[in-house]
Amino acid sequence: MTNLLQNSNFLRACRREAVDHTPIWLMRQAGRYMPEYRAIRAKHTMLDVIRTPELAAEITLQPINAFGMDAAIIFSDILPPLVGMGLELEFVKGEGPVIYNPISTTADIEKLQTPPAEENMGFTLEAIRLVTAELTPRGVPLIGFAGAPFTLASYAIEGGSSKNYEKTKALMYQFPEAWDMLMRKLAIVQADYLRKQAQAGASALQLFDSWAGLALGTQDYVRYIRPYNQLIFTELEKANVPTINFSTGTAHYLDEVAACGGTVIGVDWRIPLDVAWEKVGYDRAVQGNLDPTVLLTEWEFVQERVDDVLGRVNGRSGHIFNLGHGIFPTVPTDTVKRLVAYVQENTQR
Ligand code: CP3
């Protein structure tokens, strides 16, 4: 059973070994573009679903059963670990995540708790056990994930999504010691959470630093983000599973992103994949990088753009097909079905 999993195309690609076909999964693959997901969400809030292991497990399996992706990702969100640290989180319909008591002072940061994951995120660890009981015999790996310190700090400080990250960057620039304390606390909580996800059965771990590159240039990334992501990846070496280091807007400094660690580097859609891979280095696997809006167009155009991504890989081992960022709720399920089948069938070796 373990062999079936270890020999899966997804895990082989993480290790840059030869594959039968290029593995594909899609960021946000369990979600609103699926009618099965919307049916569950019509009856339960987002946080209720996340906190009910049976529901989270069911949603995780929905895209695998409908489209046959090569890996599943556990259904949760990056923000719930903040709750046990002392932040009041809600997902508000039409608005997205809101934190009602955002942090702004050193005293706020001192007060933040660093609870162990079994206390803080036990429901997701249980969901991972339920999903892997189902997927391991089928040879389908499950990806666990967490948010990276900067992306989480931006929500904790701004109180929600942000465009310019004004408060976050003001704190970061003006109070470097407070920033260091905050980023360390976040790194400790996320590293612990990720390790426990591997112990619960996750076969790979993805760190989402979704807003790093949209907020910070190269020097600030190196100074204010990299040390903390590095802390996490160093800690995760003990987990003995491949790690995926994902960010967006970092195309011009992907070498610095790669320097944080990660078995696989996630690439967004703002850079051609061959250029990205050269910057990252061929000693790493890469994941990406179809522009998610392409899935809103007619199939012929989708196919053209998928061929472009695959052409840039040029048969090299160590590519995991994905979007450059999460799938949109408006994507037709038929396009997803065709995409998964197309990548799996047209990359057979
Ligand atoms: O990938 C998966 O299928 C696993 C589930 C997953 C969700 N969020 C579910 C979700 C993952 C991996 C995430 C990560 C996440 N969450 C990120 C990083 C990845 C990225 O896309 O950049 C970020 C920044 C968040 C924070 C977040 N969660 C926002 C900004 C929002 C509101 C905007 C939106 O897309 O709805 C969410 C809500 C959220 N997370 C939903 C889902 C399925 C929608 C909830 C709903 O209305 O049903």
Short mmCIF file of N, CA, C and O and ligand atoms in Angstrom, two decimals, residues 25-32 37 41 46 73-79 91 95-97 145 151 155 161 208 210-211 246 248 325-326 329, ligand 1:
data_model
loop_
_atom_site.label_atom_id
_atom_site.label_comp_id
_atom_site.label_asym_id
_atom_site.label_seq_id
_atom_site.Cartn_x
_atom_site.Cartn_y
_atom_site.Cartn_z
N TRP A 25 -2.71 18.36 -10.39
CA TRP A 25 -3.74 18.72 -9.41
C TRP A 25 -3.92 20.23 -9.53
O TRP A 25 -3.11 20.89 -10.19
N LEU A 26 -4.97 20.77 -8.96
CA LEU A 26 -5.25 22.20 -9.14
C LEU A 26 -5.43 22.87 -7.78
O LEU A 26 -6.20 22.39 -6.95
N MET A 27 -4.72 23.96 -7.58
CA MET A 27 -4.92 24.69 -6.33
C MET A 27 -6.37 25.12 -6.22
O MET A 27 -6.95 25.58 -7.20
N ARG A 28 -6.95 24.95 -5.04
CA ARG A 28 -8.38 25.19 -4.77
C ARG A 28 -9.29 24.22 -5.53
O ARG A 28 -10.40 24.58 -5.90
N GLN A 29 -8.77 23.00 -5.77
CA GLN A 29 -9.56 22.06 -6.58
C GLN A 29 -10.85 21.62 -5.89
O GLN A 29 -11.80 21.20 -6.55
N ALA A 30 -10.87 21.67 -4.54
CA ALA A 30 -12.11 21.40 -3.82
C ALA A 30 -12.74 22.75 -3.52
O ALA A 30 -12.21 23.52 -2.75
N GLY A 31 -13.85 23.05 -4.18
CA GLY A 31 -14.40 24.39 -3.94
C GLY A 31 -15.59 24.72 -4.80
O GLY A 31 -16.23 23.85 -5.39
N ARG A 32 -15.84 26.02 -4.88
CA ARG A 32 -17.14 26.51 -5.37
C ARG A 32 -17.48 26.23 -6.82
O ARG A 32 -18.63 26.35 -7.20
N TYR A 37 -19.81 20.65 -3.94
CA TYR A 37 -19.29 21.49 -2.86
C TYR A 37 -20.33 22.52 -2.45
O TYR A 37 -20.62 22.70 -1.26
N ARG A 41 -22.01 23.51 1.21
CA ARG A 41 -21.88 24.87 1.77
C ARG A 41 -23.22 25.57 1.97
O ARG A 41 -23.34 26.48 2.78
N MET A 46 -18.50 28.03 6.32
CA MET A 46 -17.14 27.61 5.95
C MET A 46 -16.41 27.04 7.17
O MET A 46 -15.81 25.96 7.11
N ILE A 73 -5.78 17.58 -2.03
CA ILE A 73 -5.31 18.53 -1.02
C ILE A 73 -6.37 18.61 0.05
O ILE A 73 -7.56 18.71 -0.27
N ILE A 74 -5.94 18.54 1.30
CA ILE A 74 -6.92 18.48 2.40
C ILE A 74 -7.77 19.76 2.41
O ILE A 74 -7.25 20.86 2.22
N PHE A 75 -9.06 19.60 2.60
CA PHE A 75 -9.93 20.77 2.63
C PHE A 75 -9.84 21.47 3.98
O PHE A 75 -10.14 20.89 5.02
N SER A 76 -9.41 22.72 3.94
CA SER A 76 -9.33 23.58 5.12
C SER A 76 -9.07 24.98 4.57
O SER A 76 -9.47 25.27 3.44
N ASP A 77 -8.40 25.81 5.32
CA ASP A 77 -7.98 27.12 4.82
C ASP A 77 -6.70 27.47 5.55
O ASP A 77 -6.34 26.82 6.53
N ILE A 78 -6.00 28.51 5.06
CA ILE A 78 -4.76 28.88 5.75
C ILE A 78 -5.02 29.64 7.05
O ILE A 78 -4.13 29.72 7.89
N LEU A 79 -6.22 30.18 7.23
CA LEU A 79 -6.44 31.09 8.36
C LEU A 79 -6.88 30.45 9.69
O LEU A 79 -6.59 31.02 10.75
N PHE A 91 -15.52 33.79 8.06
CA PHE A 91 -15.59 33.94 6.61
C PHE A 91 -16.95 34.56 6.31
O PHE A 91 -17.98 33.94 6.53
N GLU A 95 -17.58 38.71 1.19
CA GLU A 95 -16.51 39.60 1.64
C GLU A 95 -15.18 38.87 1.80
O GLU A 95 -14.12 39.46 1.65
N GLY A 96 -15.26 37.58 2.14
CA GLY A 96 -14.03 36.82 2.40
C GLY A 96 -13.72 36.81 3.88
O GLY A 96 -14.58 37.14 4.70
N PRO A 97 -12.47 36.44 4.23
CA PRO A 97 -12.14 36.32 5.65
C PRO A 97 -12.06 37.67 6.36
O PRO A 97 -11.56 38.64 5.79
N PHE A 145 -1.24 21.37 3.99
CA PHE A 145 -0.75 22.72 3.69
C PHE A 145 -0.88 23.64 4.89
O PHE A 145 -1.59 23.35 5.87
N THR A 151 2.09 35.89 4.66
CA THR A 151 0.71 35.92 4.18
C THR A 151 -0.26 35.91 5.37
O THR A 151 -1.25 36.64 5.38
N TYR A 155 -3.05 39.07 7.03
CA TYR A 155 -4.45 38.97 7.48
C TYR A 155 -4.58 39.38 8.94
O TYR A 155 -5.54 40.07 9.33
N SER A 161 -8.46 40.71 3.75
CA SER A 161 -7.67 40.80 2.53
C SER A 161 -7.23 42.24 2.34
O SER A 161 -7.84 43.17 2.86
N PHE A 208 1.86 28.01 1.51
CA PHE A 208 1.30 29.05 0.64
C PHE A 208 1.77 30.43 1.10
O PHE A 208 1.34 30.92 2.14
N SER A 210 1.07 33.28 -0.55
CA SER A 210 0.35 33.84 -1.70
C SER A 210 0.62 35.33 -1.92
O SER A 210 0.60 35.80 -3.04
N TRP A 211 0.82 36.08 -0.85
CA TRP A 211 0.92 37.54 -1.04
C TRP A 211 2.34 38.10 -0.93
O TRP A 211 2.54 39.31 -1.06
N PHE A 246 5.24 27.54 -2.40
CA PHE A 246 4.44 28.29 -3.38
C PHE A 246 4.32 29.76 -3.00
O PHE A 246 4.07 30.10 -1.84
N THR A 248 3.25 33.87 -5.08
CA THR A 248 2.91 34.53 -6.35
C THR A 248 3.60 35.89 -6.38
O THR A 248 3.96 36.45 -5.34
N HIS A 325 -2.20 29.89 -9.91
CA HIS A 325 -2.84 30.28 -8.65
C HIS A 325 -4.16 29.54 -8.62
O HIS A 325 -4.44 28.74 -9.52
N GLY A 326 -5.00 29.79 -7.61
CA GLY A 326 -6.21 28.98 -7.42
C GLY A 326 -7.22 29.06 -8.56
O GLY A 326 -7.33 30.08 -9.24
N PRO A 329 -14.15 30.15 -9.11
CA PRO A 329 -15.46 29.49 -8.94
C PRO A 329 -16.27 29.42 -10.23
O PRO A 329 -17.19 28.62 -10.34
O1 CP3 B 1 -6.86 24.01 -2.53
C1 CP3 B 1 -7.82 23.44 -1.99
O2 CP3 B 1 -8.75 22.91 -2.63
C2 CP3 B 1 -7.85 23.32 -0.49
C3 CP3 B 1 -8.59 24.33 0.21
C4 CP3 B 1 -8.07 25.75 0.33
C5 CP3 B 1 -8.96 26.83 0.58
N1 CP3 B 1 -8.21 27.95 0.80
C6 CP3 B 1 -10.42 26.74 0.63
C7 CP3 B 1 -11.23 27.96 0.57
C8 CP3 B 1 -6.77 26.26 0.34
C9 CP3 B 1 -5.46 25.57 0.09
C10 CP3 B 1 -6.89 27.65 0.65
C11 CP3 B 1 -5.73 28.54 0.82
C12 CP3 B 1 -5.93 29.97 1.00
N2 CP3 B 1 -6.92 30.62 1.69
C13 CP3 B 1 -5.03 30.95 0.56
C14 CP3 B 1 -3.75 30.66 -0.16
C15 CP3 B 1 -3.99 30.18 -1.53
C16 CP3 B 1 -4.41 31.22 -2.49
O3 CP3 B 1 -5.40 30.99 -3.20
O4 CP3 B 1 -3.73 32.24 -2.57
C17 CP3 B 1 -5.53 32.21 0.94
C18 CP3 B 1 -4.90 33.54 0.65
C19 CP3 B 1 -6.72 31.98 1.67
C20 CP3 B 1 -7.58 32.99 2.33
C21 CP3 B 1 -8.95 32.97 1.84
N3 CP3 B 1 -9.86 31.95 2.06
C22 CP3 B 1 -9.63 33.99 1.11
C23 CP3 B 1 -8.97 35.30 0.67
C24 CP3 B 1 -10.92 33.56 0.90
C25 CP3 B 1 -12.05 34.35 0.28
C26 CP3 B 1 -11.88 34.46 -1.18
C27 CP3 B 1 -12.36 33.20 -1.84
O5 CP3 B 1 -11.62 32.65 -2.66
O6 CP3 B 1 -13.49 32.81 -1.52
C28 CP3 B 1 -11.05 32.26 1.45
C29 CP3 B 1 -12.25 31.40 1.45
C30 CP3 B 1 -12.07 30.01 0.93
N4 CP3 B 1 -11.01 29.16 1.17
C31 CP3 B 1 -13.03 29.30 0.15
C32 CP3 B 1 -12.50 28.02 -0.09
C33 CP3 B 1 -13.15 26.88 -0.84
C34 CP3 B 1 -14.38 29.82 -0.29
C35 CP3 B 1 -15.32 29.59 0.83
C36 CP3 B 1 -16.74 29.52 0.33
O7 CP3 B 1 -17.33 30.58 0.13
O8 CP3 B 1 -17.23 28.41 0.18
#
